[in-house]
Coordinates of C-alpha atoms in Angstrom, one line a residue:
Chain A
M1 CA -21.4 72.9 -91.6
E2 CA -22.9 74.1 -88.4
V3 CA -20.7 73.9 -85.4
D4 CA -22.1 73.7 -81.9
F5 CA -19.6 73.0 -79.1
S6 CA -21.6 74.6 -76.3
H7 CA -22.0 71.2 -74.5
I8 CA -18.3 70.4 -74.6
K9 CA -16.7 70.1 -71.1
V10 CA -13.6 67.9 -71.9
V11 CA -11.1 68.4 -74.8
G12 CA -8.8 65.6 -75.7
F13 CA -5.6 66.3 -77.7
D14 CA -3.7 63.8 -79.7
A15 CA 0.0 64.3 -79.1
D16 CA 2.3 63.4 -82.0
D17 CA 2.0 65.9 -84.8
T18 CA -0.8 67.7 -83.0
L19 CA 1.0 69.1 -79.9
W20 CA 4.6 68.5 -81.2
V21 CA 6.5 67.4 -84.2
N22 CA 6.9 63.7 -84.7
E23 CA 6.3 62.3 -88.2
T24 CA 9.1 64.5 -89.6
Y25 CA 11.7 62.6 -87.6
F26 CA 10.4 59.3 -88.9
R27 CA 10.6 60.7 -92.5
E28 CA 14.2 61.9 -91.9
T29 CA 15.3 58.6 -90.5
E30 CA 13.7 56.8 -93.5
E31 CA 15.7 59.0 -95.8
K32 CA 18.9 58.1 -93.9
F33 CA 17.9 54.4 -94.0
A34 CA 17.5 54.5 -97.8
A35 CA 20.8 56.3 -98.2
L36 CA 22.6 53.5 -96.1
L37 CA 21.1 50.8 -98.3
E38 CA 21.3 52.5 -101.7
G39 CA 24.0 50.0 -102.9
Y40 CA 21.4 47.2 -102.8
E41 CA 18.1 48.5 -104.1
T42 CA 16.5 51.7 -105.5
K43 CA 15.2 54.2 -103.0
N44 CA 11.7 53.5 -104.1
K45 CA 12.0 49.8 -103.5
I46 CA 13.7 50.4 -100.1
D47 CA 10.9 52.7 -99.0
Q48 CA 8.3 50.1 -100.1
E49 CA 10.0 47.2 -98.4
L50 CA 10.4 49.1 -95.1
F51 CA 6.8 50.1 -95.1
K52 CA 5.7 46.6 -95.9
T53 CA 7.8 45.2 -93.0
E54 CA 6.4 47.8 -90.6
I55 CA 2.8 46.9 -91.5
E56 CA 3.5 43.2 -91.2
N57 CA 5.0 43.7 -87.7
L58 CA 2.4 46.2 -86.5
E59 CA 0.2 43.7 -84.8
L60 CA 3.2 42.2 -82.9
Y61 CA 5.2 45.4 -82.2
G62 CA 2.5 48.1 -82.1
Y63 CA 3.3 51.8 -82.7
G64 CA 6.5 53.5 -81.7
I65 CA 10.2 53.9 -82.3
K66 CA 11.4 50.5 -81.0
G67 CA 9.2 48.6 -83.4
F68 CA 10.4 50.9 -86.2
M69 CA 14.0 50.1 -85.3
L70 CA 13.3 46.4 -85.4
S71 CA 11.6 46.7 -88.7
M72 CA 14.5 48.7 -90.2
I73 CA 16.9 46.0 -89.0
E74 CA 14.7 43.3 -90.6
S75 CA 14.4 45.2 -93.8
A76 CA 18.1 45.9 -94.0
L77 CA 18.8 42.1 -93.7
D78 CA 16.1 41.3 -96.3
L79 CA 17.0 44.0 -98.9
S80 CA 20.7 43.2 -98.8
N81 CA 20.1 39.4 -98.9
G82 CA 22.0 39.2 -95.6
N83 CA 25.0 41.1 -97.0
V84 CA 24.5 44.3 -95.0
P85 CA 27.7 45.1 -93.0
S86 CA 27.5 45.2 -89.2
S87 CA 28.6 48.8 -89.2
T88 CA 25.3 49.7 -91.1
L89 CA 23.2 47.8 -88.5
M90 CA 25.0 49.7 -85.7
K91 CA 24.2 52.9 -87.5
I92 CA 20.5 51.9 -87.7
L93 CA 20.5 51.2 -83.9
D94 CA 22.1 54.6 -83.4
M95 CA 19.6 56.4 -85.6
G96 CA 16.8 54.9 -83.5
K97 CA 18.4 55.8 -80.3
Q98 CA 18.8 59.4 -81.5
M99 CA 15.0 59.5 -82.4
I100 CA 14.2 58.4 -78.8
A101 CA 16.5 61.0 -77.3
H102 CA 15.4 63.8 -79.7
P103 CA 14.3 67.1 -78.2
V104 CA 10.6 67.8 -78.3
E105 CA 9.5 70.6 -80.7
V106 CA 6.2 72.0 -79.6
L107 CA 4.0 73.1 -82.6
P108 CA 3.2 76.8 -83.1
G109 CA 0.1 78.0 -81.3
V110 CA -0.2 75.0 -78.9
E111 CA 0.8 76.8 -75.7
E112 CA -1.5 79.7 -76.5
V113 CA -4.5 77.5 -77.1
L114 CA -3.9 75.3 -74.0
T115 CA -3.4 78.5 -71.9
A116 CA -6.7 79.9 -73.1
L117 CA -8.7 76.6 -72.7
M118 CA -7.3 75.4 -69.4
P119 CA -9.5 77.6 -67.1
K120 CA -12.7 76.6 -68.9
Y121 CA -12.3 72.9 -69.9
R122 CA -10.8 69.7 -68.6
L123 CA -7.9 69.0 -70.9
I124 CA -6.6 65.5 -71.5
V125 CA -3.9 63.9 -73.8
L126 CA -4.9 60.8 -75.7
T127 CA -2.0 59.3 -77.6
K128 CA -1.0 55.9 -78.9
G129 CA 2.4 54.4 -79.1
D130 CA 5.1 53.6 -76.7
L131 CA 4.2 54.4 -73.0
L132 CA 7.7 55.4 -72.0
D133 CA 8.3 57.5 -75.1
Q134 CA 5.1 59.4 -74.8
E135 CA 5.6 60.1 -71.1
R136 CA 9.1 61.3 -71.8
K137 CA 8.0 63.6 -74.6
L138 CA 5.2 65.1 -72.5
E139 CA 7.8 65.8 -69.8
K140 CA 10.3 67.4 -72.2
S141 CA 7.6 69.4 -73.9
G142 CA 6.8 71.5 -70.8
L143 CA 3.1 71.0 -71.6
K144 CA 2.3 68.5 -68.8
R145 CA 1.0 71.3 -66.5
F146 CA -2.0 72.0 -68.8
F147 CA -3.4 68.4 -68.6
N148 CA -5.7 66.9 -66.1
H149 CA -5.0 63.3 -67.4
V150 CA -2.7 61.6 -69.9
E151 CA -3.6 58.3 -71.4
V152 CA -1.5 56.3 -73.8
L153 CA -3.6 53.8 -75.7
S154 CA -2.3 50.8 -77.6
D155 CA -4.5 51.8 -80.5
K156 CA -7.1 54.4 -81.3
K157 CA -10.1 52.5 -82.5
E158 CA -13.7 53.1 -81.4
G159 CA -13.5 50.5 -78.6
N160 CA -10.3 52.1 -77.2
Y161 CA -12.1 55.5 -77.0
R162 CA -15.3 54.1 -75.6
G163 CA -13.5 52.2 -72.9
L164 CA -11.4 55.2 -71.9
L165 CA -14.2 57.8 -71.8
N166 CA -16.2 55.3 -69.7
N167 CA -13.3 54.9 -67.3
L168 CA -12.9 58.6 -67.0
Q169 CA -16.7 59.1 -66.6
I170 CA -16.8 61.5 -69.6
K171 CA -20.1 61.7 -71.4
L172 CA -19.8 61.3 -75.2
D173 CA -21.6 64.5 -76.0
E174 CA -19.4 66.5 -73.7
F175 CA -16.2 65.3 -75.4
L176 CA -14.3 66.9 -78.2
M177 CA -11.1 65.3 -79.7
V178 CA -8.5 67.4 -81.5
G179 CA -5.9 65.7 -83.7
N180 CA -4.1 65.4 -87.0
S181 CA -5.1 61.9 -88.0
L182 CA -8.6 61.5 -89.6
K183 CA -8.2 57.8 -89.1
S184 CA -7.2 57.8 -85.4
D185 CA -8.4 61.1 -84.0
V186 CA -11.6 62.0 -86.0
I187 CA -13.5 59.1 -87.6
P188 CA -13.7 56.8 -84.5
L189 CA -15.0 59.7 -82.3
I190 CA -17.7 60.7 -84.8
N191 CA -18.7 57.1 -85.1
I192 CA -19.3 56.7 -81.3
G193 CA -21.2 60.0 -81.1
A194 CA -18.5 62.4 -79.7
K195 CA -17.2 65.5 -81.5
A196 CA -13.9 65.8 -83.3
V197 CA -11.8 68.5 -85.0
H198 CA -9.2 67.8 -87.6
V199 CA -5.9 69.9 -87.5
P200 CA -3.8 68.5 -90.4
F201 CA -0.1 68.2 -90.1
H202 CA 1.9 68.6 -93.3
T203 CA 3.1 65.0 -93.2
T204 CA 1.0 61.9 -92.6
W205 CA 2.2 58.3 -92.4
A206 CA 0.8 56.2 -95.2
H207 CA -0.8 53.9 -92.6
E208 CA -2.9 56.8 -91.2
M209 CA -4.2 57.8 -94.6
V210 CA -7.9 57.4 -95.4
H211 CA -9.7 57.5 -98.7
K212 CA -11.7 60.8 -99.3
K213 CA -14.6 58.6 -100.1
A214 CA -14.7 57.1 -96.6
M215 CA -15.1 60.6 -95.2
E216 CA -18.0 61.8 -97.4
S217 CA -20.7 61.1 -94.9
T218 CA -18.7 62.1 -91.8
A219 CA -19.3 65.6 -90.5
Y220 CA -16.3 67.1 -88.8
L221 CA -14.6 70.4 -88.6
E222 CA -11.2 70.9 -90.3
L223 CA -9.0 73.8 -89.1
R224 CA -6.0 75.3 -90.8
G225 CA -4.2 75.5 -87.5
I226 CA -4.7 74.7 -83.9
K227 CA -5.2 78.4 -83.0
E228 CA -8.5 78.4 -84.9
L229 CA -9.8 76.2 -82.1
L230 CA -10.2 79.4 -80.1
M231 CA -12.8 80.6 -82.6
Y232 CA -15.1 77.7 -81.7
L233 CA -14.4 77.0 -78.1
K234 CA -15.2 80.1 -76.1
Chain B
M1 CA 4.9 40.0 -37.7
E2 CA 1.3 41.0 -37.0
V3 CA -0.9 41.3 -40.1
D4 CA -4.0 43.4 -40.2
F5 CA -5.6 43.7 -43.5
S6 CA -9.0 44.6 -42.2
H7 CA -8.9 48.1 -43.8
I8 CA -8.0 46.9 -47.2
K9 CA -10.6 47.6 -50.0
V10 CA -8.5 47.5 -53.1
V11 CA -6.0 44.7 -54.0
G12 CA -3.4 45.4 -56.8
F13 CA -1.7 42.5 -58.5
D14 CA 1.5 42.6 -60.4
A15 CA 1.1 40.6 -63.7
D16 CA 4.4 39.1 -64.9
D17 CA 5.5 36.2 -62.7
T18 CA 2.7 37.0 -60.3
L19 CA -0.4 36.1 -62.4
W20 CA 1.4 34.3 -65.2
V21 CA 4.9 33.0 -66.2
N22 CA 7.2 35.6 -67.8
E23 CA 10.8 35.6 -66.6
T24 CA 11.2 31.9 -67.6
Y25 CA 10.8 32.8 -71.3
F26 CA 13.4 35.6 -71.0
R27 CA 15.8 33.0 -69.4
E28 CA 15.1 30.5 -72.1
T29 CA 15.7 33.1 -74.8
E30 CA 19.0 34.1 -73.1
E31 CA 20.1 30.5 -73.2
K32 CA 19.4 30.3 -77.0
F33 CA 21.1 33.6 -77.5
A34 CA 24.3 32.3 -75.7
A35 CA 24.2 29.1 -77.8
L36 CA 24.0 31.2 -81.0
L37 CA 27.1 33.2 -80.1
E38 CA 29.2 30.5 -78.4
G39 CA 31.7 30.6 -81.2
Y40 CA 32.7 34.2 -80.1
E41 CA 32.8 34.2 -76.3
T42 CA 32.2 32.1 -73.2
K43 CA 28.6 31.7 -72.1
N44 CA 29.5 33.6 -68.9
K45 CA 30.8 36.6 -70.9
I46 CA 27.9 36.5 -73.3
D47 CA 25.4 36.6 -70.4
Q48 CA 27.3 39.5 -68.7
E49 CA 27.5 41.5 -72.0
L50 CA 23.8 41.1 -72.8
F51 CA 22.8 42.1 -69.2
K52 CA 25.2 45.2 -69.4
T53 CA 23.7 46.2 -72.7
E54 CA 20.1 45.8 -71.4
I55 CA 20.9 48.0 -68.3
E56 CA 22.6 50.6 -70.4
N57 CA 19.6 50.8 -72.7
L58 CA 16.9 50.6 -70.0
E59 CA 16.5 54.4 -69.7
L60 CA 15.9 54.7 -73.5
Y61 CA 14.0 51.5 -74.2
G62 CA 12.2 50.8 -70.9
Y63 CA 11.0 47.3 -70.0
G64 CA 9.6 44.8 -72.4
I65 CA 10.4 42.4 -75.2
K66 CA 11.2 44.9 -78.0
G67 CA 13.9 46.6 -76.0
F68 CA 15.3 43.1 -75.1
M69 CA 15.4 42.3 -78.8
L70 CA 17.2 45.5 -79.7
S71 CA 19.7 44.8 -76.9
M72 CA 20.3 41.2 -78.1
I73 CA 21.1 42.6 -81.6
E74 CA 23.4 45.2 -80.2
S75 CA 25.2 42.6 -78.0
A76 CA 25.5 40.1 -80.9
L77 CA 27.2 42.8 -83.0
D78 CA 29.5 43.8 -80.2
L79 CA 30.4 40.3 -79.0
S80 CA 31.3 39.1 -82.5
N81 CA 33.2 42.3 -83.4
G82 CA 30.8 42.7 -86.2
N83 CA 31.3 39.2 -87.6
V84 CA 27.9 37.8 -86.6
P85 CA 26.2 36.4 -89.7
S86 CA 22.9 37.8 -90.9
S87 CA 21.2 34.4 -90.4
T88 CA 22.0 34.7 -86.6
L89 CA 20.5 38.2 -86.5
M90 CA 17.4 36.9 -88.2
K91 CA 17.2 34.1 -85.7
I92 CA 17.4 36.7 -82.9
L93 CA 14.5 38.6 -84.4
D94 CA 12.5 35.4 -84.7
M95 CA 13.2 34.5 -81.1
G96 CA 11.8 37.8 -80.0
K97 CA 8.7 37.5 -82.2
Q98 CA 8.1 34.1 -80.7
M99 CA 8.3 35.6 -77.2
I100 CA 5.7 38.2 -78.1
A101 CA 3.4 35.6 -79.6
H102 CA 3.9 33.1 -76.8
P103 CA 0.8 31.6 -75.1
V104 CA 0.1 32.9 -71.6
E105 CA 0.6 30.4 -68.8
V106 CA -1.5 31.4 -65.8
L107 CA 0.2 30.5 -62.5
P108 CA -1.4 27.8 -60.2
G109 CA -3.9 29.2 -57.7
V110 CA -4.4 32.5 -59.4
E111 CA -7.9 31.9 -60.7
E112 CA -9.0 30.4 -57.3
V113 CA -7.7 33.5 -55.5
L114 CA -9.2 36.0 -57.9
T115 CA -12.5 34.2 -57.8
A116 CA -12.6 34.3 -54.0
L117 CA -11.6 37.9 -53.7
M118 CA -13.6 39.5 -56.5
P119 CA -16.9 39.7 -54.6
K120 CA -15.3 41.4 -51.6
Y121 CA -12.5 43.7 -53.0
R122 CA -11.9 45.9 -56.0
L123 CA -9.1 44.2 -57.9
I124 CA -6.7 46.0 -60.2
V125 CA -3.7 45.0 -62.3
L126 CA -0.5 47.1 -62.0
T127 CA 2.2 46.1 -64.3
K128 CA 5.1 47.7 -66.0
G129 CA 6.5 47.1 -69.5
D130 CA 5.1 47.3 -72.9
L131 CA 1.5 48.5 -73.1
L132 CA 0.5 46.4 -76.1
D133 CA 2.3 43.3 -74.7
Q134 CA 0.6 43.5 -71.4
E135 CA -2.8 44.2 -72.8
R136 CA -2.4 41.2 -75.1
K137 CA -1.3 38.9 -72.3
L138 CA -4.2 39.9 -70.1
E139 CA -6.6 39.2 -73.0
K140 CA -5.0 35.8 -73.6
S141 CA -4.9 34.9 -69.9
G142 CA -8.6 34.9 -69.6
L143 CA -8.2 36.8 -66.3
K144 CA -9.5 40.2 -67.6
R145 CA -13.0 39.6 -66.2
F146 CA -11.7 39.7 -62.6
F147 CA -10.3 43.2 -62.8
N148 CA -11.9 46.5 -62.3
H149 CA -8.9 48.4 -63.8
V150 CA -5.7 47.7 -65.5
E151 CA -2.8 50.1 -65.5
V152 CA 0.5 49.7 -67.3
L153 CA 3.1 51.9 -65.7
S154 CA 6.4 52.9 -67.4
D155 CA 8.1 52.2 -64.1
K156 CA 7.1 51.1 -60.5
K157 CA 8.8 53.6 -58.3
E158 CA 7.1 55.4 -55.4
G159 CA 6.1 58.3 -57.5
N160 CA 4.4 56.1 -60.1
Y161 CA 2.3 54.4 -57.4
R162 CA 1.5 57.6 -55.6
G163 CA 0.3 59.2 -58.9
L164 CA -1.8 56.2 -59.8
L165 CA -3.5 55.7 -56.5
N166 CA -4.3 59.4 -56.4
N167 CA -5.8 59.2 -60.0
L168 CA -7.9 56.2 -59.0
Q169 CA -8.9 57.9 -55.7
I170 CA -7.6 54.9 -53.7
K171 CA -6.6 55.7 -50.1
L172 CA -3.1 54.5 -49.2
D173 CA -4.2 52.6 -46.1
E174 CA -7.0 50.8 -48.1
F175 CA -4.6 49.4 -50.7
L176 CA -2.7 46.1 -50.7
M177 CA -0.2 45.2 -53.5
V178 CA 0.7 41.6 -54.3
G179 CA 3.7 40.8 -56.4
N180 CA 6.8 38.8 -56.9
S181 CA 9.4 41.6 -57.0
L182 CA 10.5 43.1 -53.7
K183 CA 12.0 46.0 -55.6
S184 CA 9.0 46.9 -57.7
D185 CA 5.9 45.5 -55.9
V186 CA 6.8 45.6 -52.2
I187 CA 9.3 48.2 -51.1
P188 CA 7.9 51.3 -52.8
L189 CA 4.4 50.5 -51.4
I190 CA 5.6 50.1 -47.9
N191 CA 7.6 53.3 -48.3
I192 CA 4.5 55.4 -49.2
G193 CA 2.4 53.9 -46.4
A194 CA 0.4 51.2 -48.3
K195 CA 0.5 47.5 -47.6
A196 CA 2.3 44.9 -49.7
V197 CA 2.6 41.1 -49.9
H198 CA 5.5 39.3 -51.5
V199 CA 4.9 36.1 -53.5
P200 CA 8.3 35.0 -54.8
F201 CA 8.6 33.4 -58.2
H202 CA 11.4 30.9 -58.7
T203 CA 13.3 33.2 -61.1
T204 CA 14.1 36.9 -60.6
W205 CA 15.8 39.1 -63.2
A206 CA 19.1 40.4 -61.7
H207 CA 17.9 44.0 -62.2
E208 CA 15.0 43.3 -59.8
M209 CA 17.2 41.9 -57.0
V210 CA 17.6 43.7 -53.7
H211 CA 20.1 43.3 -51.0
K212 CA 18.8 41.5 -47.9
K213 CA 20.2 44.4 -45.9
A214 CA 18.0 46.9 -47.6
M215 CA 15.0 44.9 -46.4
E216 CA 15.9 44.6 -42.8
S217 CA 13.7 47.5 -41.6
T218 CA 10.9 46.9 -44.0
A219 CA 7.9 45.0 -42.6
Y220 CA 6.0 43.0 -45.2
L221 CA 4.4 39.6 -45.4
E222 CA 6.0 36.9 -47.5
L223 CA 3.8 34.0 -48.8
R224 CA 4.9 30.6 -50.2
G225 CA 2.2 30.8 -52.8
I226 CA -0.6 33.1 -54.0
K227 CA -3.2 30.8 -52.4
E228 CA -2.0 31.7 -48.9
L229 CA -3.4 35.2 -49.6
L230 CA -6.9 33.7 -48.8
M231 CA -5.7 33.1 -45.2
Y232 CA -5.2 36.9 -44.7
L233 CA -7.9 38.4 -46.9
K234 CA -11.2 37.2 -45.7

């Protein structure tokens, strides 16, 4: 595909799994959760039940660690038919608190890319999830100094992007979004007439998956790593 | 005190317990929580323990219902020495979900005040807490149409206000904040050189209380109800 980013003035970056590691910690905690409950059900059933509970609660709780903690507690009560010991529930609370307090691991190449782009583009962070969590991670990451604006959205649908770009007075054809989720960072942007680049992370939450078929008619650039961005943005 | 609001161009409103009822639902849920655990401790001890847990978790969880739910679960496990039955924990999860899904009750006079001010001032909402919760409440309240901008802050300290007013290019001496919390809506604004009006709500969370002494040298206007605002903002 032909790539013309000559009109781009503002570059938006997703945060979790684009600027720093995130999904990996959720996967690790899910492993620990399954190990804690292995006396009650198979690992497969535990994974399925937790995912089902998370999706059922998504509208109420939104994205983020606190909702994940509440869904783990609810699943533990369900999967054990109410027999889960209190000590296990305490461990689940501790696992969640450890996730919140976890150090931030910036992904390779991110600082180099931001350093190169900062003098030429207005850089912003567009992330979804828990406001306090995301602010804290940005602070801990040491990346705050690169960004002109940080926005935490409750969701990343077309309407959220349209509203935000309008608020920030950014023209659609001058905006490029960079992120690891086709569903949240790429498709909605292409659909509203902005540009988007996909930088896959090795792990994607099932809820963020899209069918290949849905992507057939969508033109976007896919990079093997964030550093390739410098080949296209001069 | 003399009141001169002639330079004011932008009016910021706190949301919870200023535009709509909020603290009442927390108090009601705390009552139910104490009733659920009355077999283990006195009501007084249960209240104290829950408040202590909430404050300990505030830095990690921030403000909002999900953190409150997690603190209730943790307190229930603690207060019962791990003997709380699963059915009680399920009830706690349900109580929290009901709070999130609760209809929004707009406070008396709010619509009248916003209707009168909208043609003459730029109106914004400045609230803290959970992003998704606050967006949902604003949507349900029917008040969204009055506001030019809505900002959910992770906290309401001087730095949060300074950063936000700077982002929105609002001059300090042209800004008036209206809210029910002296600690969050009044004192930080006065301290940074903006104006603030206090509209007390009948219930204030202990964490939001300030000592009378701390207020002695702070000049602010206190109203008996939000409608009195129309006496000062023409």
